[in-house]
Amino acid sequence: MRKLSYNLWFGKFEEKVELAEKLKESFKSARNNSPLPFNISDLGMEIFGKDYYKILRKIAIEVAEEKMEKELRSDEKYVIALVKALEELEEIINVLKEKKSDLELVKGTEIQDDFAESISNLERLKEKVEKEIEVVMERIAPNLTEVAGAKIGAKLIEKFGSLEKLAKAPASKIQIIGAERSLYKALARLKKGKEAKMPKHGIIFLHGFVRNLPKNKRGKMARFLAGKISIASKVDFFRGELEEGLHDLVKKRFEELRRK
Amino acid sequence: MRNVKFFGNIPATKSRYGSHYGEKIFEVGRERYREWVPWRSKLSAMIVKGYEVEFSGNEKILYLGAASGTTLSHLADIVDEGMIYAVEYSAKPFKKLLELARNRENIIPILADASKPQEYSGVVEKVDLIYQDLSQRNQVEILEINSKFFLKRRGRMLMMVKAKSIDSTVEPREVFSLVLKEVSEAFEILATGDLEPYHRDHIFVSGVRK
Ligand SMILES: C[S@@+](CC[C@H](N)C(=O)[O-])C[C@H]1O[C@@H](n2cnc3c(N)ncnc32)[C@H](O)[C@@H]1O
């Protein structure tokens, strides 16, 4: 039988305590699959005396600070990379679907089943990526996620380059980002003295509250939503805590526009 | 309640420290009190609504979902001779929590996912109370696994539940009754109630481990 062994923040316990040389390292790996059958502070106090908590706090703060800095830096990059991957995946899936039906038109063979299998594999992967985007977004931008949805929120961060840039952007820019192509087209037409329609929404058109309204009301909703997204991302960037009620406001406005 | 005093309708905690989130400071003779804003803290809302939570001041507490430390700062005033292990998994609000923890000798900050107590099982001791406020779909499950790891026998728990984070498609009342049923498997429920008008569609649940 294996001897029971426990990982503690100040060392290992196997019949007796083996003190770690580097407390920060042992703190980071103080992982156990089941509850300790003793109270760690009793044991620690036998070793450190009444300084136990003082030392524990010092190490805890150091470890947490390091981890926090690392996560703050990496989470946004991660979500941006995920969004890019998602967009590529969506495209690949569409292309494969097209090719599959092209093939079907010409000649029905077994190769189509292989296409179908690949497509469904990719779709599963796509779902996984979407889930992961949700998890990370909830953590780095809970308000933006609540107001815009994880996917749209992540796309906005990706387009602007960072949460900070999104938080500092004017709402008018948020409203049309992602519609650059139609914006340039419109501007070109205007320059030539022709009439042109300015785009009213870019990425946020993907939001159900915009898309599910009749055409003539979408602009209004897009403007409102962009304003709230701007507030939400500011709260996320500067405070990082969930502000109750932002999403309710957006939903109320949607209901108003729908009824009118 | 220990170290809590009402100034009109507003509770405040006796504190040696300054303002943490913009709350007012009241001076009474040589004592200092920090306004405890019920709109910002569910525990404060609970107290304003007349519920009592007993503290002797030397409790060991595991706090799950401490965010930037708003409620935590007051809890730390109350259990001034105890110790609070504050778990939060989001790095953003954690920054502010860390500021608090640096000043307070009775807070141990832990940046970790509360659904994986294994990760901090070699850090947190056995506690008298688990306070949970983390608006997660599986928050009851998270409470239970943490109780298994850290809550003393007959230890207490106090949890805040937001209907919308558990299930936004059904009526809050239905969500709450489901949650209560689930909680009562491992806990004897002592009290429960809403937090209107301070926190809409929220309830608190307090209990003792069976
Ligand atoms: C409603 S806020 C808490 C507010 C805080 N208790 C107060 O009153 O000052 C919920 C917090 O729980 C955190 N949270 C959610 N799920 C978590 C998990 N699995 N582990 C750790 N923290 C979590 C969120 O990041 C958020 O900061």
Coordinates of C-alpha atoms and ligand atoms in Angstrom, one line a residue:
Chain A
M1 CA 0.0 0.0 0.0
R2 CA 1.2 3.5 -0.8
K3 CA 1.8 5.7 2.1
L4 CA -0.5 8.6 2.4
S5 CA 1.1 11.9 1.5
Y6 CA -0.3 15.4 1.5
N7 CA 0.8 18.5 -0.2
L8 CA 0.8 21.5 2.1
W9 CA 1.7 25.1 1.4
F10 CA 4.7 24.8 3.6
G11 CA 5.8 21.4 2.6
K12 CA 4.9 17.7 2.3
F13 CA 3.3 15.6 5.0
E14 CA 4.1 11.9 5.2
E15 CA 3.9 10.7 8.7
K16 CA 5.8 13.9 9.5
V17 CA 6.3 17.3 7.9
E18 CA 9.1 17.8 5.4
L19 CA 9.5 21.6 5.2
A20 CA 9.8 23.0 1.7
E21 CA 12.8 25.1 0.9
K22 CA 10.9 27.5 -1.3
L23 CA 7.6 28.3 0.3
K24 CA 6.3 30.0 -2.8
E25 CA 6.8 26.9 -4.9
S26 CA 5.2 24.6 -2.4
F27 CA 2.3 27.0 -2.0
K28 CA 1.7 26.8 -5.7
S29 CA 1.6 23.0 -5.7
A30 CA -0.4 22.5 -2.5
R31 CA -2.9 20.4 -4.3
N32 CA -4.7 17.4 -2.9
N33 CA -7.4 15.2 -4.4
S34 CA -9.2 14.7 -1.2
P35 CA -9.7 16.7 2.0
L36 CA -6.8 16.7 4.5
P37 CA -7.7 14.5 7.5
F38 CA -6.2 17.0 9.9
N39 CA -6.4 20.8 10.3
I40 CA -3.5 22.3 8.5
S41 CA -3.3 25.4 10.8
D42 CA -2.8 23.2 13.9
L43 CA 0.1 21.5 12.2
G44 CA 1.5 24.7 10.8
M45 CA 1.3 26.4 14.2
E46 CA 3.4 23.6 15.7
I47 CA 6.1 24.5 13.3
F48 CA 5.8 28.3 12.9
G49 CA 4.2 29.2 16.2
K50 CA 2.1 32.3 16.2
D51 CA 3.9 33.6 13.0
Y52 CA 1.9 31.0 11.1
Y53 CA -0.6 33.4 9.7
K54 CA 1.9 36.1 9.1
I55 CA 4.0 33.9 6.9
L56 CA 1.0 32.3 5.2
R57 CA -0.4 35.8 4.3
K58 CA 2.9 37.0 2.9
I59 CA 3.3 34.0 0.7
A60 CA -0.3 34.0 -0.4
I61 CA -0.1 37.6 -1.4
E62 CA 3.1 37.1 -3.4
V63 CA 1.7 34.1 -5.2
A64 CA -1.6 35.7 -6.0
E65 CA 0.0 38.9 -7.3
E66 CA 2.2 37.0 -9.7
K67 CA -0.7 34.9 -10.9
M68 CA -2.9 37.9 -11.3
E69 CA -0.4 39.8 -13.4
K70 CA 0.1 36.8 -15.6
E71 CA -3.6 36.2 -16.1
L72 CA -4.4 39.9 -16.8
R73 CA -1.8 39.8 -19.6
S74 CA -2.7 36.4 -21.1
D75 CA -6.5 36.2 -21.0
E76 CA -7.2 39.0 -23.5
K77 CA -4.6 37.6 -25.9
Y78 CA -6.2 34.2 -25.5
V79 CA -9.7 35.4 -26.2
I80 CA -8.5 37.3 -29.3
A81 CA -6.8 34.2 -30.6
L82 CA -9.9 32.1 -29.9
V83 CA -12.1 34.5 -31.8
K84 CA -9.8 34.5 -34.8
A85 CA -9.7 30.7 -34.7
L86 CA -13.5 30.7 -34.6
E87 CA -13.9 32.9 -37.6
E88 CA -11.5 30.7 -39.6
L89 CA -13.4 27.6 -38.5
E90 CA -16.7 29.1 -39.6
E91 CA -15.3 29.8 -42.9
I92 CA -13.7 26.4 -43.4
I93 CA -17.0 24.7 -42.4
N94 CA -18.9 26.8 -45.0
V95 CA -16.4 26.0 -47.7
L96 CA -16.5 22.3 -47.0
K97 CA -20.3 22.3 -47.0
E98 CA -20.3 24.0 -50.4
K99 CA -17.8 21.5 -51.8
K100 CA -19.8 18.7 -50.5
S101 CA -23.0 19.8 -52.2
D102 CA -21.0 20.6 -55.4
L103 CA -19.9 17.0 -55.4
E104 CA -23.3 15.7 -54.8
L105 CA -24.6 17.5 -57.8
V106 CA -22.0 15.9 -60.1
K107 CA -21.9 12.4 -58.8
G108 CA -23.0 10.7 -55.6
T109 CA -20.1 8.8 -54.1
E110 CA -18.9 7.7 -50.7
I111 CA -16.5 10.6 -50.5
Q112 CA -19.4 12.7 -49.5
D113 CA -19.7 10.8 -46.2
D114 CA -16.1 11.6 -45.5
F115 CA -16.9 15.3 -46.1
A116 CA -19.9 15.0 -43.8
E117 CA -17.8 13.4 -41.1
S118 CA -15.1 16.1 -41.3
I119 CA -17.8 18.8 -41.2
S120 CA -19.4 17.4 -38.1
N121 CA -16.0 17.1 -36.4
L122 CA -15.2 20.7 -37.2
E123 CA -18.6 21.7 -35.9
R124 CA -17.9 20.0 -32.6
L125 CA -14.6 21.8 -32.4
K126 CA -16.4 25.1 -33.2
E127 CA -18.7 24.5 -30.3
K128 CA -15.8 23.9 -28.0
V129 CA -14.1 27.1 -29.0
E130 CA -17.4 29.0 -28.5
K131 CA -17.7 27.5 -25.0
E132 CA -14.2 28.5 -24.1
I133 CA -14.8 32.0 -25.4
E134 CA -17.8 32.2 -23.0
V135 CA -15.8 31.0 -20.1
V136 CA -12.9 33.5 -20.6
M137 CA -15.1 36.4 -21.5
E138 CA -17.2 35.9 -18.4
R139 CA -14.0 36.3 -16.4
I140 CA -12.3 39.2 -18.2
A141 CA -15.4 41.2 -19.2
P142 CA -18.5 40.2 -17.3
N143 CA -20.5 43.3 -18.1
L144 CA -19.7 43.3 -21.8
T145 CA -20.6 39.6 -21.9
E146 CA -23.9 40.2 -20.3
V147 CA -24.8 43.1 -22.5
A148 CA -23.4 42.0 -25.9
G149 CA -23.1 38.2 -25.5
A150 CA -19.7 36.5 -25.2
K151 CA -19.1 36.1 -29.0
I152 CA -19.9 39.6 -30.0
G153 CA -18.0 41.0 -27.0
A154 CA -15.0 38.9 -27.9
K155 CA -15.2 40.0 -31.6
L156 CA -15.3 43.6 -30.5
I157 CA -12.2 43.2 -28.3
E158 CA -10.5 41.5 -31.2
K159 CA -11.4 44.3 -33.7
F160 CA -10.3 47.0 -31.3
G161 CA -7.2 45.1 -30.3
S162 CA -7.8 45.2 -26.5
L163 CA -10.5 45.7 -23.9
E164 CA -8.7 49.0 -23.0
K165 CA -9.1 50.3 -26.6
L166 CA -12.7 49.2 -26.7
A167 CA -13.4 50.9 -23.4
K168 CA -11.9 54.1 -24.6
A169 CA -13.6 54.1 -28.0
P170 CA -16.5 56.4 -28.8
A171 CA -19.9 54.6 -28.9
S172 CA -20.3 55.7 -32.6
K173 CA -17.2 53.7 -33.5
I174 CA -18.5 50.7 -31.6
Q175 CA -21.7 50.9 -33.5
I176 CA -20.2 50.5 -36.9
I177 CA -17.0 48.7 -36.4
G178 CA -16.9 45.6 -38.6
A179 CA -18.8 47.5 -41.3
E180 CA -15.7 49.3 -42.7
R181 CA -16.2 47.9 -46.1
S182 CA -19.6 49.3 -46.6
L183 CA -18.5 52.5 -44.9
Y184 CA -15.6 53.0 -47.4
K185 CA -18.0 52.2 -50.3
A186 CA -20.5 54.8 -49.1
L187 CA -17.7 57.4 -48.6
A188 CA -16.4 56.7 -52.1
R189 CA -19.9 57.2 -53.6
L190 CA -20.4 60.5 -51.6
K191 CA -17.1 61.7 -52.9
K192 CA -18.3 61.2 -56.4
G193 CA -21.3 63.2 -55.6
K194 CA -23.6 60.2 -55.6
E195 CA -26.1 59.3 -52.9
A196 CA -25.0 56.8 -50.4
K197 CA -26.4 55.0 -47.3
M198 CA -24.1 55.1 -44.3
P199 CA -23.9 51.8 -42.5
K200 CA -25.7 51.8 -39.2
H201 CA -24.2 48.7 -37.7
G202 CA -21.3 46.4 -38.0
I203 CA -20.5 43.5 -35.6
I204 CA -23.3 44.4 -33.3
F205 CA -25.8 43.7 -36.1
L206 CA -25.1 40.1 -35.1
H207 CA -26.9 40.8 -31.8
G208 CA -30.4 39.3 -31.6
F209 CA -31.8 42.5 -30.3
V210 CA -30.7 44.4 -33.5
R211 CA -31.3 41.6 -36.0
N212 CA -34.8 40.7 -34.7
L213 CA -36.2 44.2 -35.2
P214 CA -37.8 45.5 -38.4
K215 CA -35.2 47.2 -40.6
N216 CA -36.3 50.8 -39.9
K217 CA -35.7 50.3 -36.1
R218 CA -32.4 48.6 -36.3
G219 CA -30.4 51.8 -36.4
K220 CA -31.9 53.0 -33.3
M221 CA -31.4 49.8 -31.4
A222 CA -27.8 49.6 -32.7
R223 CA -27.1 53.1 -31.4
F224 CA -28.6 52.3 -28.0
L225 CA -26.8 49.0 -27.7
A226 CA -23.4 50.5 -28.7
G227 CA -23.9 53.1 -26.0
K228 CA -24.5 50.4 -23.4
I229 CA -21.6 48.3 -24.7
S230 CA -19.4 51.3 -24.3
I231 CA -20.5 51.7 -20.6
A232 CA -20.2 47.9 -20.0
S233 CA -16.7 47.7 -21.3
K234 CA -15.6 50.8 -19.3
V235 CA -16.9 49.2 -16.1
D236 CA -15.1 46.0 -17.0
F237 CA -11.9 47.7 -17.8
F238 CA -11.8 50.1 -14.9
R239 CA -13.6 48.1 -12.2
G240 CA -13.9 44.6 -13.3
E241 CA -17.1 43.8 -11.4
L242 CA -20.6 42.9 -12.6
E243 CA -22.9 45.9 -12.6
E244 CA -26.5 44.7 -12.1
G245 CA -29.1 46.1 -14.4
L246 CA -27.2 47.1 -17.5
H247 CA -28.5 44.2 -19.5
D248 CA -32.1 44.8 -18.2
L249 CA -31.9 48.3 -19.7
V250 CA -30.9 47.0 -23.1
K251 CA -33.7 44.4 -23.0
K252 CA -36.3 47.0 -22.0
R253 CA -35.3 49.2 -25.0
F254 CA -35.6 46.3 -27.3
E255 CA -39.1 45.5 -26.1
E256 CA -40.0 49.2 -26.5
L257 CA -38.8 49.3 -30.1
R258 CA -40.5 46.1 -30.9
R259 CA -43.8 47.2 -29.6
K260 CA -43.8 50.6 -31.2
Chain B
M1 CA -24.3 42.2 15.8
R2 CA -20.7 42.3 16.6
N3 CA -18.9 45.5 15.6
V4 CA -22.0 46.7 13.7
K5 CA -23.8 49.9 14.6
F6 CA -26.7 51.7 12.9
F7 CA -26.5 55.3 11.9
G8 CA -30.2 55.9 11.2
N9 CA -31.1 53.2 8.8
I10 CA -27.6 52.5 7.6
P11 CA -25.4 49.9 9.2
A12 CA -21.7 50.5 9.6
T13 CA -18.8 48.4 10.9
K14 CA -16.3 49.5 13.5
S15 CA -13.0 49.7 11.8
R16 CA -9.4 50.8 12.2
Y17 CA -9.2 51.3 8.4
G18 CA -10.2 53.8 5.8
S19 CA -12.7 53.7 3.0
H20 CA -12.3 50.8 0.6
Y21 CA -15.0 51.4 -2.1
G22 CA -16.0 55.0 -1.5
E23 CA -18.1 54.3 1.6
K24 CA -18.5 57.1 4.2
I25 CA -16.6 57.1 7.5
F26 CA -18.4 58.0 10.7
E27 CA -16.4 59.1 13.7
V28 CA -18.0 58.4 17.1
G29 CA -15.7 59.7 19.9
R30 CA -12.5 57.9 19.2
E31 CA -14.1 55.1 17.3
R32 CA -14.4 54.9 13.6
Y33 CA -17.2 53.3 11.6
R34 CA -17.4 52.4 7.9
E35 CA -20.7 52.8 6.2
W36 CA -22.0 49.5 4.9
V37 CA -24.0 50.2 1.8
P38 CA -26.8 47.7 1.4
W39 CA -27.0 48.4 -2.3
R40 CA -23.4 47.3 -2.7
S41 CA -23.4 44.4 -0.3
K42 CA -25.9 41.6 0.0
L43 CA -24.9 40.8 3.6
S44 CA -25.6 44.4 4.5
A45 CA -29.0 44.2 2.7
M46 CA -29.7 41.2 4.8
I47 CA -28.9 43.0 8.0
V48 CA -30.8 46.1 7.1
K49 CA -33.8 43.8 6.5
G50 CA -33.6 42.7 10.1
Y51 CA -31.8 39.3 9.9
E52 CA -29.2 38.7 12.5
V53 CA -26.0 36.8 11.8
E54 CA -24.1 35.9 14.9
F55 CA -20.3 36.3 15.1
S56 CA -18.0 35.9 18.1
G57 CA -15.2 37.6 16.3
N58 CA -12.6 34.8 16.0
E59 CA -14.2 32.7 13.3
K60 CA -12.3 31.1 10.5
I61 CA -14.2 31.9 7.3
L62 CA -13.9 30.7 3.7
Y63 CA -15.3 33.3 1.4
L64 CA -16.1 32.2 -2.1
G65 CA -16.5 34.9 -4.8
A66 CA -14.9 37.8 -3.0
A67 CA -14.7 40.0 -6.1
S68 CA -13.0 43.3 -5.2
G69 CA -13.6 42.9 -1.5
T70 CA -16.6 45.1 -0.8
T71 CA -18.4 42.8 1.6
L72 CA -15.2 41.1 2.6
S73 CA -13.9 44.4 4.0
H74 CA -16.8 44.6 6.4
L75 CA -16.7 41.0 7.3
A76 CA -13.0 41.5 8.1
D77 CA -14.0 44.3 10.5
I78 CA -16.5 42.0 12.2
V79 CA -14.3 39.0 12.7
D80 CA -11.4 41.1 13.7
E81 CA -9.8 38.3 15.7
G82 CA -10.5 35.6 13.1
M83 CA -9.2 34.7 9.6
I84 CA -10.8 34.9 6.2
Y85 CA -9.7 32.9 3.2
A86 CA -11.0 34.9 0.2
V87 CA -11.3 33.0 -3.0
E88 CA -11.9 34.8 -6.3
Y89 CA -11.1 33.6 -9.8
S90 CA -11.3 36.8 -11.9
A91 CA -8.0 38.7 -12.0
K92 CA -9.6 42.1 -12.7
P93 CA -11.5 42.6 -9.4
F94 CA -8.8 40.7 -7.6
K95 CA -6.5 43.6 -8.0
K96 CA -8.5 45.7 -5.5
L97 CA -9.0 42.7 -3.2
L98 CA -5.2 42.4 -3.1
E99 CA -4.9 46.0 -1.9
L100 CA -7.3 45.2 0.9
A101 CA -5.5 42.0 1.8
R102 CA -2.2 43.9 2.1
N103 CA -3.7 46.1 4.8
R104 CA -5.7 43.6 6.7
E105 CA -4.0 41.0 8.8
N106 CA -7.0 38.7 8.8
I107 CA -7.4 38.2 5.0
I108 CA -5.7 35.6 3.0
P109 CA -6.3 36.2 -0.7
I110 CA -6.5 33.2 -3.1
L111 CA -6.8 33.6 -6.8
A112 CA -8.4 30.3 -7.8
D113 CA -11.5 28.7 -9.2
A114 CA -13.9 27.9 -6.3
S115 CA -15.2 24.8 -8.1
K116 CA -11.7 23.2 -7.7
P117 CA -11.0 23.3 -3.9
Q118 CA -8.4 20.6 -4.6
E119 CA -6.2 23.5 -5.8
Y120 CA -6.2 25.3 -2.5
S121 CA -6.7 22.2 -0.2
G122 CA -3.2 22.5 1.1
V123 CA -3.7 26.2 2.1
V124 CA -7.1 26.6 3.6
E125 CA -7.8 25.3 7.1
K126 CA -11.0 23.9 8.5
V127 CA -13.5 26.7 8.9
D128 CA -16.5 27.7 11.0
L129 CA -18.3 29.4 8.1
I130 CA -18.5 29.3 4.4
Y131 CA -19.8 32.5 2.8
Q132 CA -20.6 32.2 -0.8
D133 CA -21.6 34.8 -3.3
L134 CA -20.6 33.8 -6.8
S135 CA -23.5 33.9 -9.1
Q136 CA -22.8 30.6 -10.9
R137 CA -25.2 28.1 -12.3
N138 CA -23.6 25.3 -10.2
Q139 CA -23.1 27.3 -7.1
V140 CA -24.8 24.7 -4.8
E141 CA -22.4 22.1 -6.1
I142 CA -19.5 24.4 -5.5
L143 CA -20.7 25.0 -1.9
E144 CA -21.0 21.3 -1.2
I145 CA -17.6 20.3 -2.5
N146 CA -16.0 23.2 -0.5
S147 CA -17.9 22.1 2.6
K148 CA -16.5 18.6 2.2
F149 CA -13.0 19.9 2.1
F150 CA -13.1 22.7 4.7
L151 CA -16.3 23.1 6.7
K152 CA -16.1 21.9 10.3
R153 CA -18.8 19.5 11.5
R154 CA -21.9 21.5 12.3
G155 CA -20.2 24.5 10.6
R156 CA -22.3 27.2 9.1
M157 CA -22.9 28.4 5.6
L158 CA -24.4 31.6 4.2
M159 CA -25.0 31.8 0.5
M160 CA -26.4 34.5 -1.8
V161 CA -28.4 33.3 -4.8
K162 CA -29.2 35.2 -7.9
A163 CA -32.0 33.7 -9.8
K164 CA -30.8 34.8 -13.2
S165 CA -27.4 33.2 -12.9
I166 CA -28.9 29.8 -12.1
D167 CA -31.6 29.8 -14.7
S168 CA -32.8 32.8 -16.6
T169 CA -35.6 31.0 -18.4
V170 CA -37.9 30.2 -15.4
E171 CA -39.5 32.3 -12.6
P172 CA -37.1 33.3 -9.8
R173 CA -39.5 31.6 -7.3
E174 CA -39.1 28.3 -9.0
V175 CA -35.3 28.6 -9.2
F176 CA -35.2 29.4 -5.5
S177 CA -37.3 26.4 -4.4
L178 CA -35.1 24.2 -6.5
V179 CA -32.0 25.6 -4.9
L180 CA -33.4 25.2 -1.4
K181 CA -34.2 21.6 -2.1
E182 CA -30.7 21.0 -3.4
V183 CA -29.1 22.7 -0.5
S184 CA -31.1 20.9 2.1
E185 CA -29.5 17.6 1.1
A186 CA -26.3 18.5 2.9
F187 CA -27.5 21.4 5.1
E188 CA -30.1 22.0 7.7
I189 CA -31.6 25.3 6.5
L190 CA -31.8 27.9 9.2
A191 CA -33.2 30.9 7.4
T192 CA -33.9 32.3 4.0
G193 CA -35.3 35.5 2.6
D194 CA -35.3 38.0 -0.3
L195 CA -33.1 41.0 -0.5
E196 CA -35.6 43.5 -2.0
P197 CA -35.3 46.3 -2.9
Y198 CA -31.5 46.3 -2.7
H199 CA -30.8 43.2 -4.8
R200 CA -33.6 42.2 -7.1
D201 CA -34.4 38.5 -7.5
H202 CA -31.8 37.4 -5.0
I203 CA -32.2 35.4 -1.8
F204 CA -29.9 34.4 1.0
V205 CA -29.8 31.0 2.5
S206 CA -28.2 30.2 5.8
G207 CA -27.7 26.7 7.2
V208 CA -25.7 24.3 9.2
R209 CA -23.9 21.3 7.9
K210 CA -25.7 18.1 8.6
Ligands
LIG1 C1 -21.7 38.9 -7.2 S1 -19.9 38.9 -7.3 C2 -19.4 38.9 -5.6 C3 -19.6 40.2 -4.8 C4 -18.9 40.2 -3.5 N1 -19.2 39.0 -2.8 C5 -19.3 41.3 -2.6 O1 -20.4 41.3 -2.0 O2 -18.4 42.2 -2.4 C6 -19.5 37.3 -7.8 C7 -18.1 37.0 -7.9 O3 -17.9 35.6 -8.0 C8 -16.8 35.3 -8.8 N2 -16.9 33.9 -9.3 C9 -17.8 33.4 -10.0 N3 -17.5 32.1 -10.2 C10 -16.4 31.8 -9.5 C11 -15.7 30.6 -9.3 N4 -16.0 29.4 -9.8 N5 -14.6 30.7 -8.5 C12 -14.2 31.9 -7.9 N6 -14.9 33.0 -8.1 C13 -16.0 33.0 -8.9 C14 -17.0 36.3 -10.0 O4 -15.8 36.6 -10.7 C15 -17.5 37.6 -9.2 O5 -16.4 38.4 -8.9

